[in-house]
PDB file of C-alpha atoms in Angstrom:
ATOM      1  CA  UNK A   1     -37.062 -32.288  37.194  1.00  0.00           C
ATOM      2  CA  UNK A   2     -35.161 -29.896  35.410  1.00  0.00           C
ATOM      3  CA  UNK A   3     -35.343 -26.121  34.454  1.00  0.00           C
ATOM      4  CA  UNK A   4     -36.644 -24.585  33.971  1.00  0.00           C
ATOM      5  CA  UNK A   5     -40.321 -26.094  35.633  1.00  0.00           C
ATOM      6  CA  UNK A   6     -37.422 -27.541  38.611  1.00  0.00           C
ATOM      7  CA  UNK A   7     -40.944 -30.395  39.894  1.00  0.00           C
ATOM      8  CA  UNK A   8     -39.885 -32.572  42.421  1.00  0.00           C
ATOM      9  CA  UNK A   9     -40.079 -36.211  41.729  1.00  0.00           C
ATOM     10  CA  UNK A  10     -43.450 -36.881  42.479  1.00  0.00           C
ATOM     11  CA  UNK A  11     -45.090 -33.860  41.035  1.00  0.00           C
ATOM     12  CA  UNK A  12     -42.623 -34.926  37.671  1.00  0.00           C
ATOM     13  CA  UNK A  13     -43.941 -38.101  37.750  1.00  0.00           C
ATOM     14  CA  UNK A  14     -47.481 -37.299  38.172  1.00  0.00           C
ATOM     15  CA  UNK A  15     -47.604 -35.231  35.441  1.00  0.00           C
ATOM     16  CA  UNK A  16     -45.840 -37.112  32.889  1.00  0.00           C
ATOM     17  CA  UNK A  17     -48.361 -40.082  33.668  1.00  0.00           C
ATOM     18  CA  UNK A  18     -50.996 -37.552  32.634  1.00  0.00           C
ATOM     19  CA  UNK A  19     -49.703 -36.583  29.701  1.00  0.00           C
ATOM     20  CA  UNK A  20     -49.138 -40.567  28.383  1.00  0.00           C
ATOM     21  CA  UNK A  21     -53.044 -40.825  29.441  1.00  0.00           C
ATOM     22  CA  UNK A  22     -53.903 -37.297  27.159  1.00  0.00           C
ATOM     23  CA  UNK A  23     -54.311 -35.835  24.096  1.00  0.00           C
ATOM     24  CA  UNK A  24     -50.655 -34.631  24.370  1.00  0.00           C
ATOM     25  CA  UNK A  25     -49.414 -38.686  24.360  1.00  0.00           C
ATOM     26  CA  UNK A  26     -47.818 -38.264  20.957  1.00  0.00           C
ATOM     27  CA  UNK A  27     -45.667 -35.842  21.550  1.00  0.00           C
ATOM     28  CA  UNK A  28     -44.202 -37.212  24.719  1.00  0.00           C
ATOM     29  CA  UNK A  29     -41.171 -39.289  24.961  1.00  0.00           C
ATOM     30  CA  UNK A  30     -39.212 -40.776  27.406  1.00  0.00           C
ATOM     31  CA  UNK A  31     -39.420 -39.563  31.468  1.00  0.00           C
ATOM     32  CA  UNK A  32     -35.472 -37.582  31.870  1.00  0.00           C
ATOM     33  CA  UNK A  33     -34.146 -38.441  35.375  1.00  0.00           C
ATOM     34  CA  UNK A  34     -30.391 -37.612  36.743  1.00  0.00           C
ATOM     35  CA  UNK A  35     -28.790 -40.769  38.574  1.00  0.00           C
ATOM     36  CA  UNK A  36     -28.928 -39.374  41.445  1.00  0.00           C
ATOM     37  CA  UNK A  37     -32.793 -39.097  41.280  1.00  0.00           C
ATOM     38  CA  UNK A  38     -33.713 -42.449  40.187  1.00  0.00           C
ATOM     39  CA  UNK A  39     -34.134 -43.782  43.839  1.00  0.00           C
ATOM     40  CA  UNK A  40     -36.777 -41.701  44.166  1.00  0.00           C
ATOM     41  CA  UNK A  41     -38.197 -42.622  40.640  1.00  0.00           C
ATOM     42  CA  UNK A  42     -38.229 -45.968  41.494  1.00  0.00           C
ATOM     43  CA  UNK A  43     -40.600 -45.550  45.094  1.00  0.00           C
ATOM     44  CA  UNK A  44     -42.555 -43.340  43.485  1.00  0.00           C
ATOM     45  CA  UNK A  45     -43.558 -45.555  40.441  1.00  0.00           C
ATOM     46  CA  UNK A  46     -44.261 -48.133  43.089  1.00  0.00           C
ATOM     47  CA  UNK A  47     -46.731 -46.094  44.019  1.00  0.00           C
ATOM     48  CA  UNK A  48     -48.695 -46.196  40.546  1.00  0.00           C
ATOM     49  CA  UNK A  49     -48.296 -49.906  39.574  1.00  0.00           C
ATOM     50  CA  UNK A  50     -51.169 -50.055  37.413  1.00  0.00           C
ATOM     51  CA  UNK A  51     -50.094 -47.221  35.381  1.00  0.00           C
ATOM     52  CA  UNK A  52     -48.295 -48.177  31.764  1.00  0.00           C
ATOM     53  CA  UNK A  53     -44.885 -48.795  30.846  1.00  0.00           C
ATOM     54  CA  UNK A  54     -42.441 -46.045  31.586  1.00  0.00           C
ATOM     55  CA  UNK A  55     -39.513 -45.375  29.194  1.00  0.00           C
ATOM     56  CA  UNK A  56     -36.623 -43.679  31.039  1.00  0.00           C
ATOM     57  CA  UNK A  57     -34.088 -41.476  30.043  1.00  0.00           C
ATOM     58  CA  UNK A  58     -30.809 -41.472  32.541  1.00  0.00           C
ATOM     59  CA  UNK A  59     -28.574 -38.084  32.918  1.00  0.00           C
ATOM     60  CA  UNK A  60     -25.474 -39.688  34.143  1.00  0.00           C
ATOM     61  CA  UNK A  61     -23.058 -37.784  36.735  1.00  0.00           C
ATOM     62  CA  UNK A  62     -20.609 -34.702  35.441  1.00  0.00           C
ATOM     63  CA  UNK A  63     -17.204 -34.895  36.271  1.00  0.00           C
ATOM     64  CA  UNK A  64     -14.067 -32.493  35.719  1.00  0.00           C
ATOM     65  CA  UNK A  65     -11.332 -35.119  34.911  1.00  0.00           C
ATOM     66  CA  UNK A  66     -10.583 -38.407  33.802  1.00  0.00           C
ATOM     67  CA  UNK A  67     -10.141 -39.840  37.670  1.00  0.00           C
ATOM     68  CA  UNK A  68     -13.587 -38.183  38.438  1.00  0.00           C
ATOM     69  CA  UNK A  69     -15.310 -39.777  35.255  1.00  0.00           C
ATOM     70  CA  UNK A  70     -14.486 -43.264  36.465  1.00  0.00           C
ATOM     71  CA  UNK A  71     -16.204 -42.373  39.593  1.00  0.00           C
ATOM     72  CA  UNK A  72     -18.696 -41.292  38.148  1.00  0.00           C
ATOM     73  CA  UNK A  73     -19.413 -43.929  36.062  1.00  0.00           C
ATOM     74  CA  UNK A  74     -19.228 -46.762  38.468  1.00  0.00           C
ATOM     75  CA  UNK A  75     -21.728 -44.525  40.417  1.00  0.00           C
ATOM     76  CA  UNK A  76     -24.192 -44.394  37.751  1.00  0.00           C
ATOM     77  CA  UNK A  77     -23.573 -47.999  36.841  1.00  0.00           C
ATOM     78  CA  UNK A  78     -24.898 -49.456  39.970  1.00  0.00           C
ATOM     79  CA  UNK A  79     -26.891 -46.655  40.273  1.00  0.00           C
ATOM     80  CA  UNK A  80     -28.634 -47.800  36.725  1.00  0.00           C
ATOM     81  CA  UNK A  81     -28.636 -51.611  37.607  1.00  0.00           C
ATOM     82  CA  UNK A  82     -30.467 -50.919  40.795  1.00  0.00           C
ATOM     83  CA  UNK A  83     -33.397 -49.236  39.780  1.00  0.00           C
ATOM     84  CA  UNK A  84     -34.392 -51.588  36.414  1.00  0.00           C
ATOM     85  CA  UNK A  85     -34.204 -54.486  39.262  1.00  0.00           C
ATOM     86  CA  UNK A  86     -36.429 -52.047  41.650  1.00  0.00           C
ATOM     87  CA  UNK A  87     -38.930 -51.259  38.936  1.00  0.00           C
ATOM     88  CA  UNK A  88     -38.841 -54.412  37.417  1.00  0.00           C
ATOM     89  CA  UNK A  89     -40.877 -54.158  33.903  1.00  0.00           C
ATOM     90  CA  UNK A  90     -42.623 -51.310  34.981  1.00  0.00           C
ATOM     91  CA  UNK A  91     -40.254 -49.015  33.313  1.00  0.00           C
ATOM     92  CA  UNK A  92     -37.419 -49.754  31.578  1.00  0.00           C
ATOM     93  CA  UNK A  93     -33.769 -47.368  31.014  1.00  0.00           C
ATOM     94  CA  UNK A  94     -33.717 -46.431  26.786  1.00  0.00           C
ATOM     95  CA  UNK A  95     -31.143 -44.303  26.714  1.00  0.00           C
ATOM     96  CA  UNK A  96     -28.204 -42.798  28.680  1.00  0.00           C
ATOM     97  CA  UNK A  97     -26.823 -39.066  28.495  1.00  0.00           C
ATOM     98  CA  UNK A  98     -23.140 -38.290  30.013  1.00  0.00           C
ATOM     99  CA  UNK A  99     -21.158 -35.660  29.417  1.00  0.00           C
ATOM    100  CA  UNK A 100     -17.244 -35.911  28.995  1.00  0.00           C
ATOM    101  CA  UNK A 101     -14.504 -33.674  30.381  1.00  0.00           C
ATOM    102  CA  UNK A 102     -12.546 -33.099  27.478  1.00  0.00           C
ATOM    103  CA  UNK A 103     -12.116 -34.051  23.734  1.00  0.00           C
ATOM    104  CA  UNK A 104      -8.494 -35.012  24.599  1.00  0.00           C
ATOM    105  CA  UNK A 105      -9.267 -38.532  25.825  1.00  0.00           C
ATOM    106  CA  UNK A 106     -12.475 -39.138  23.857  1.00  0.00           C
ATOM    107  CA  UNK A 107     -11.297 -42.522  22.268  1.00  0.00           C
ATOM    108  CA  UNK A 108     -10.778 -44.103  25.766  1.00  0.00           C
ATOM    109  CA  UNK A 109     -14.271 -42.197  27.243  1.00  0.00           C
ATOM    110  CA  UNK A 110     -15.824 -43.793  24.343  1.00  0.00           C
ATOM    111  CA  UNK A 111     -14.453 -47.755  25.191  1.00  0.00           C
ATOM    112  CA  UNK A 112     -15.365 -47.073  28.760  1.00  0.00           C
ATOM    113  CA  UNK A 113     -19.220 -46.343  27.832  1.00  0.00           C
ATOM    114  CA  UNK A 114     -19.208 -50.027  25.505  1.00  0.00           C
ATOM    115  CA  UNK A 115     -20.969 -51.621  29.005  1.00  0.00           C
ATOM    116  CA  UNK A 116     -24.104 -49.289  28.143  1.00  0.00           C
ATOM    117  CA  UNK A 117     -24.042 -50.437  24.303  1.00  0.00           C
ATOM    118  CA  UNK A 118     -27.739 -51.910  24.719  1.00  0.00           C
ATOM    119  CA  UNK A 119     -29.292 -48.411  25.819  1.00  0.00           C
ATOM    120  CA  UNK A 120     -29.585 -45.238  23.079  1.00  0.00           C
ATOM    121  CA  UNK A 121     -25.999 -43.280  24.610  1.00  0.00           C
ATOM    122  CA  UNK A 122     -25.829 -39.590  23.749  1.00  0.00           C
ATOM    123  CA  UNK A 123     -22.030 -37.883  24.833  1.00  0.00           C
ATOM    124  CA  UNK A 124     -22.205 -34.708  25.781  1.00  0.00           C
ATOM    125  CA  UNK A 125     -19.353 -32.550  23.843  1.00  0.00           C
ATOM    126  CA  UNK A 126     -17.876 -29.146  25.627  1.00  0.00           C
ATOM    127  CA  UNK A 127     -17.213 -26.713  22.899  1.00  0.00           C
ATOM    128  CA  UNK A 128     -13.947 -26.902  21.673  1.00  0.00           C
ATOM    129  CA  UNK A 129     -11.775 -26.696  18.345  1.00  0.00           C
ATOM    130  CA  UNK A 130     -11.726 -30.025  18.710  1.00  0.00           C
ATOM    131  CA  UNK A 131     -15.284 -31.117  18.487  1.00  0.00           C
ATOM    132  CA  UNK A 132     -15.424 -32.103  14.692  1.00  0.00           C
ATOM    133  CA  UNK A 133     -13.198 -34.139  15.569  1.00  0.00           C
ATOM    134  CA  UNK A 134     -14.554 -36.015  18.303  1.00  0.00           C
ATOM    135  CA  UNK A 135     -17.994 -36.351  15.878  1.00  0.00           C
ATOM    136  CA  UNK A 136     -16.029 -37.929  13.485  1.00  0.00           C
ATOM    137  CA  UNK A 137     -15.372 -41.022  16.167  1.00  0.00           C
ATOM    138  CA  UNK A 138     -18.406 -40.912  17.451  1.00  0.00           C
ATOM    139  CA  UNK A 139     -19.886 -41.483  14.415  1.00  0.00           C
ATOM    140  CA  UNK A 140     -17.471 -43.905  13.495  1.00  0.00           C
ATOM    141  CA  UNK A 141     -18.752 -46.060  16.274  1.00  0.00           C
ATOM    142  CA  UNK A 142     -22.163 -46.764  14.384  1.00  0.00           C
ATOM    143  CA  UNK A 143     -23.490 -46.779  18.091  1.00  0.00           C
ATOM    144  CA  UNK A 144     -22.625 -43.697  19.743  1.00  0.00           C
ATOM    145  CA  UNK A 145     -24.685 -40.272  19.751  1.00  0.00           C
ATOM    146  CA  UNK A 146     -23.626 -36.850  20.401  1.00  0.00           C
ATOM    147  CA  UNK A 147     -25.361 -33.984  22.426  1.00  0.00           C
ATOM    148  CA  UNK A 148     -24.103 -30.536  23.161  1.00  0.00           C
ATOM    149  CA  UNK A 149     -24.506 -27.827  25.743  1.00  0.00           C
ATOM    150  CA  UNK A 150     -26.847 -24.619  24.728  1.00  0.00           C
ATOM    151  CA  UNK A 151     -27.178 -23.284  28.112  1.00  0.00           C
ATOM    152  CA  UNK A 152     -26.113 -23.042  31.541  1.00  0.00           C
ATOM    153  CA  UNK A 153     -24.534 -21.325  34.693  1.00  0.00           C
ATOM    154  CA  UNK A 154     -21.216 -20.472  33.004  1.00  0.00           C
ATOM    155  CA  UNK A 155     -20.855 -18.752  29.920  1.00  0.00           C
ATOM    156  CA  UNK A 156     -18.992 -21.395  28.324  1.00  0.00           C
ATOM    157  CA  UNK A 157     -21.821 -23.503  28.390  1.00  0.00           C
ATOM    158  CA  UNK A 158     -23.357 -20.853  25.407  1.00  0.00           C
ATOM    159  CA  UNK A 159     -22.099 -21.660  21.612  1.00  0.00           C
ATOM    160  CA  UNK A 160     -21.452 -18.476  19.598  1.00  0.00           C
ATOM    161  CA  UNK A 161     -23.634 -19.029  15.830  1.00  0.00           C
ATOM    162  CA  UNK A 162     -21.037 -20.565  14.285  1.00  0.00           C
ATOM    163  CA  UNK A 163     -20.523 -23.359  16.662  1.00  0.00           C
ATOM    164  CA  UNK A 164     -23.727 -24.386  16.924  1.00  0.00           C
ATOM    165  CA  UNK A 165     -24.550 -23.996  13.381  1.00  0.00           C
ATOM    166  CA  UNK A 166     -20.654 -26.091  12.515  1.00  0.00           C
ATOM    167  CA  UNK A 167     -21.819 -28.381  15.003  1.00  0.00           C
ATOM    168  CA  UNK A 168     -25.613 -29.099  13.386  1.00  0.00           C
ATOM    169  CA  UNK A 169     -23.427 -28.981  10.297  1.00  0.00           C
ATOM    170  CA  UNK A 170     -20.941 -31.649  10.962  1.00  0.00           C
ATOM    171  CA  UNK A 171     -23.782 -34.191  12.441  1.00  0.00           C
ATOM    172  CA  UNK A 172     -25.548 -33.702   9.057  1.00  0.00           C
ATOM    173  CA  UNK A 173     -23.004 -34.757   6.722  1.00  0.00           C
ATOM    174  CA  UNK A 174     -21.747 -37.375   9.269  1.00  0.00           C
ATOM    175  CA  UNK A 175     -25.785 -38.696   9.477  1.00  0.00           C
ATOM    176  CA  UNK A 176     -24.547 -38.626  13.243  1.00  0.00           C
ATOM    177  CA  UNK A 177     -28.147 -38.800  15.415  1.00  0.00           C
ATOM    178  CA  UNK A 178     -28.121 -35.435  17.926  1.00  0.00           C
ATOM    179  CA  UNK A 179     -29.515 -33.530  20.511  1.00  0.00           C
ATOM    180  CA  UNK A 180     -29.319 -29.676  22.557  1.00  0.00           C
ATOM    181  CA  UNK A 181     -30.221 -29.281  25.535  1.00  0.00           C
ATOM    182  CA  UNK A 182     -32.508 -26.394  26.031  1.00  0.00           C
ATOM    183  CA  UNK A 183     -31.570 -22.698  26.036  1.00  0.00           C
ATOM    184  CA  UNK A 184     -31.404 -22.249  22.565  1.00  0.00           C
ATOM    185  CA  UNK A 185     -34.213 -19.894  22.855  1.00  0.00           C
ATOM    186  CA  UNK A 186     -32.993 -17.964  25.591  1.00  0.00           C
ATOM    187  CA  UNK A 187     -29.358 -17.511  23.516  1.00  0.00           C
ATOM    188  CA  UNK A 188     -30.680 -17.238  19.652  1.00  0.00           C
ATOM    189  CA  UNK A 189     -34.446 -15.720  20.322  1.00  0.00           C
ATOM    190  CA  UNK A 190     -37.864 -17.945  19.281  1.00  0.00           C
ATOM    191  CA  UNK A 191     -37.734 -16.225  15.601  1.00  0.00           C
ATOM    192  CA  UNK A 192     -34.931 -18.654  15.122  1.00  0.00           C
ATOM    193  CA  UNK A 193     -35.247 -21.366  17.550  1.00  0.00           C
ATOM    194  CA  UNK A 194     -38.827 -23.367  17.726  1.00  0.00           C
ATOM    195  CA  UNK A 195     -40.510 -26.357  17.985  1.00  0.00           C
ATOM    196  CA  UNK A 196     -42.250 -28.284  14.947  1.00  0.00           C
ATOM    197  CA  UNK A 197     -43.750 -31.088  14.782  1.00  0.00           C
ATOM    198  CA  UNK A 198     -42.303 -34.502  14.522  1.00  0.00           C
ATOM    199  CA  UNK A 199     -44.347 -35.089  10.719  1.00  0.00           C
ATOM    200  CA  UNK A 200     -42.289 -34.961   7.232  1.00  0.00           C
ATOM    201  CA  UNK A 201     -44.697 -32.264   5.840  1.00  0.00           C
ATOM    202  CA  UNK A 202     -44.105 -29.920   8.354  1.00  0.00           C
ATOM    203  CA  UNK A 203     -40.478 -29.772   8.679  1.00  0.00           C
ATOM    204  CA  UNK A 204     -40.249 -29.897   5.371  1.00  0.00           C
ATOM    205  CA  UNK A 205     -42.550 -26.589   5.357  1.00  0.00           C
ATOM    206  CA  UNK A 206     -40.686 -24.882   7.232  1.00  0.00           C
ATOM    207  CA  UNK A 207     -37.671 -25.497   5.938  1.00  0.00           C
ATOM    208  CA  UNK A 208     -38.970 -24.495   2.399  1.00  0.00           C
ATOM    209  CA  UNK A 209     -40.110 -21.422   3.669  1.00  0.00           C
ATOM    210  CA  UNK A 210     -36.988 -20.619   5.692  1.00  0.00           C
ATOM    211  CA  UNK A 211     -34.854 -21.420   3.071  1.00  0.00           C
ATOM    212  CA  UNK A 212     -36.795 -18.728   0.782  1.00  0.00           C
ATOM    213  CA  UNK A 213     -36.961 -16.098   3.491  1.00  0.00           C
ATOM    214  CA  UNK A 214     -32.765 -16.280   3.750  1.00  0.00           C
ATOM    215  CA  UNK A 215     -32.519 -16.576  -0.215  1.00  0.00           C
ATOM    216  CA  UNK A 216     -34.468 -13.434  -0.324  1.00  0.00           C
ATOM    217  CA  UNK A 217     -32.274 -11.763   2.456  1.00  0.00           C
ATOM    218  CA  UNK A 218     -29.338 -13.361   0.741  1.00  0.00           C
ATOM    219  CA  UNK A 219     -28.126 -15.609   3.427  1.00  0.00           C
ATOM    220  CA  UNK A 220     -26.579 -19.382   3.530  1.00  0.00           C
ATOM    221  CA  UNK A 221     -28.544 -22.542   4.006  1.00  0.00           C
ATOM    222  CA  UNK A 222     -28.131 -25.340   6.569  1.00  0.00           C
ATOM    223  CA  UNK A 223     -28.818 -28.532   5.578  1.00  0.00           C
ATOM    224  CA  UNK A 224     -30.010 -30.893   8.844  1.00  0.00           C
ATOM    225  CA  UNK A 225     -31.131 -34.355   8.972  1.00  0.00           C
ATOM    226  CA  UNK A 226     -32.406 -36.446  11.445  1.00  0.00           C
ATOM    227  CA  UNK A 227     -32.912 -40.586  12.070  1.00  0.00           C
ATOM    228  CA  UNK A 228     -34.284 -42.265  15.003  1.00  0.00           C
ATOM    229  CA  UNK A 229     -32.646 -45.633  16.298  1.00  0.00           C
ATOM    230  CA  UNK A 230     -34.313 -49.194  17.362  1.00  0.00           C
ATOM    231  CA  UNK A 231     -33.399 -48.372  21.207  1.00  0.00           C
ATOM    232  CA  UNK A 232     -33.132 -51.107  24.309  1.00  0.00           C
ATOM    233  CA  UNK A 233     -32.435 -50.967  28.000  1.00  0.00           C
ATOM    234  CA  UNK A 234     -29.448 -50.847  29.086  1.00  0.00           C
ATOM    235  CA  UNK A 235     -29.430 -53.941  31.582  1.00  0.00           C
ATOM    236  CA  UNK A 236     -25.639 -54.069  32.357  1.00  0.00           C
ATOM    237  CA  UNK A 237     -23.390 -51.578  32.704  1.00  0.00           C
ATOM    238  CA  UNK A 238     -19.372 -51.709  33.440  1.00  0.00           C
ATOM    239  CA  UNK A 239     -16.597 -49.129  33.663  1.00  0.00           C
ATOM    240  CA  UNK A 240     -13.196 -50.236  32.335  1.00  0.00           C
TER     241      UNK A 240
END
């Protein structure tokens, strides 16, 4: 549904089934859908209903402001709400991804999203001076996870190295669970950005061998952890 493949629903849908029914299964998580899709998520799964479980990922709406992130999320709210009691338990909402307008009101963002406690919430952080901040109460929260921007239409949307590597900093040392949405690639080049699989000896192979390749050239280290959460739907959610 997003770019950069840009599949309609049903093509989407269609091939994420196939891939839960492959060889690529293991590598495949939950099916990403914006709010505003999921009404068309839910006819089209009731058009496979003896195909397995789906696990759902919800992109909530953006807003500019603190009046427009109410709206919003009342809108995703119901929006939520009515598609787990379309789809019954044929798919299920794990986790919930919303971005905030500003660090300046993070505390209050962050008691507004307490309704979606029960789902895995990731809160989208613009770029600011102010975003070790905000990490700090996020993590503080024990519940709350952070995600930030490496790509878009705007240039903003683009960390410079030290941002991103401050931010992948600060979430280490805060053991603060993360994610980036994709364009790291496009920004940093595939030399430095790439995928690896999701096994201890692996990462940890790369790492060694990355950390000896900058050693040699005389560079600093990153240290980056990572640690997956017991995630459940999010079955009622509320805006204060």
């Amino acid at each position: 549904l997003f770019p950069p493949a840009k599949l309609n629903v049903a093509d989407s849908v269609s091939n994420y089934l196939r891939f839960m029914q492959g060889p690529e299964k293991w590598i495949v998580g939950r099916f990403v859908c914006s709010t505003g899709k999921l009404p068309e998520l839910a006819r089209e799964l009731a058009e496979h209903p003896e195909e397995p479980f789906i696990p759902v990922t919800v992109v909530g709406q953006a807003s500019q402001d603190r009046k427009g992130w109410e709206h919003a999320l009342t809108h995703d709210s119901a929006a939520m709400n009515k598609f787990m009691a379309e789809v019954e338990n044929h798919a299920e909402i794990q986790a919930f991804e919303i971005r905030v307008p500003d660090h300046e009101h993070i505390e209050a963002y962050m008691a507004d999203l307490k309704g979606f406690d029960e789902a895995d919430v990731f809160v989208e952080l613009p770029w600011s001076e102010r975003m070790d901040e905000s990490l700090s109460l996020l993590a503080e929260s024990e519940w709350l996870n952070a995600k930030a921007r490496t790509g878009g239409l705007e240039a903003s949307a683009y960390p410079n190295s030290d941002q991103l590597a401050g931010f992948i900093q600060q979430c280490s040392n805060l053991d603060l669970v993360f994610k980036l949405t994709a364009g790291l690639q496009t920004e940093f080049g595939s030399h430095r950005c790439f995928n690896t699989p999701i096994a201890e000896a692996a990462i940890a192979g790369r790492a060694i061998s990355a950390a000896r390749a900058a050693a040699a050239r005389g560079g600093n280290r990153i240290r980056s952890s990572r640690r997956f959460a017991k995630l459940s739907v999010a079955d009622r959610c509320e805006s204060t």
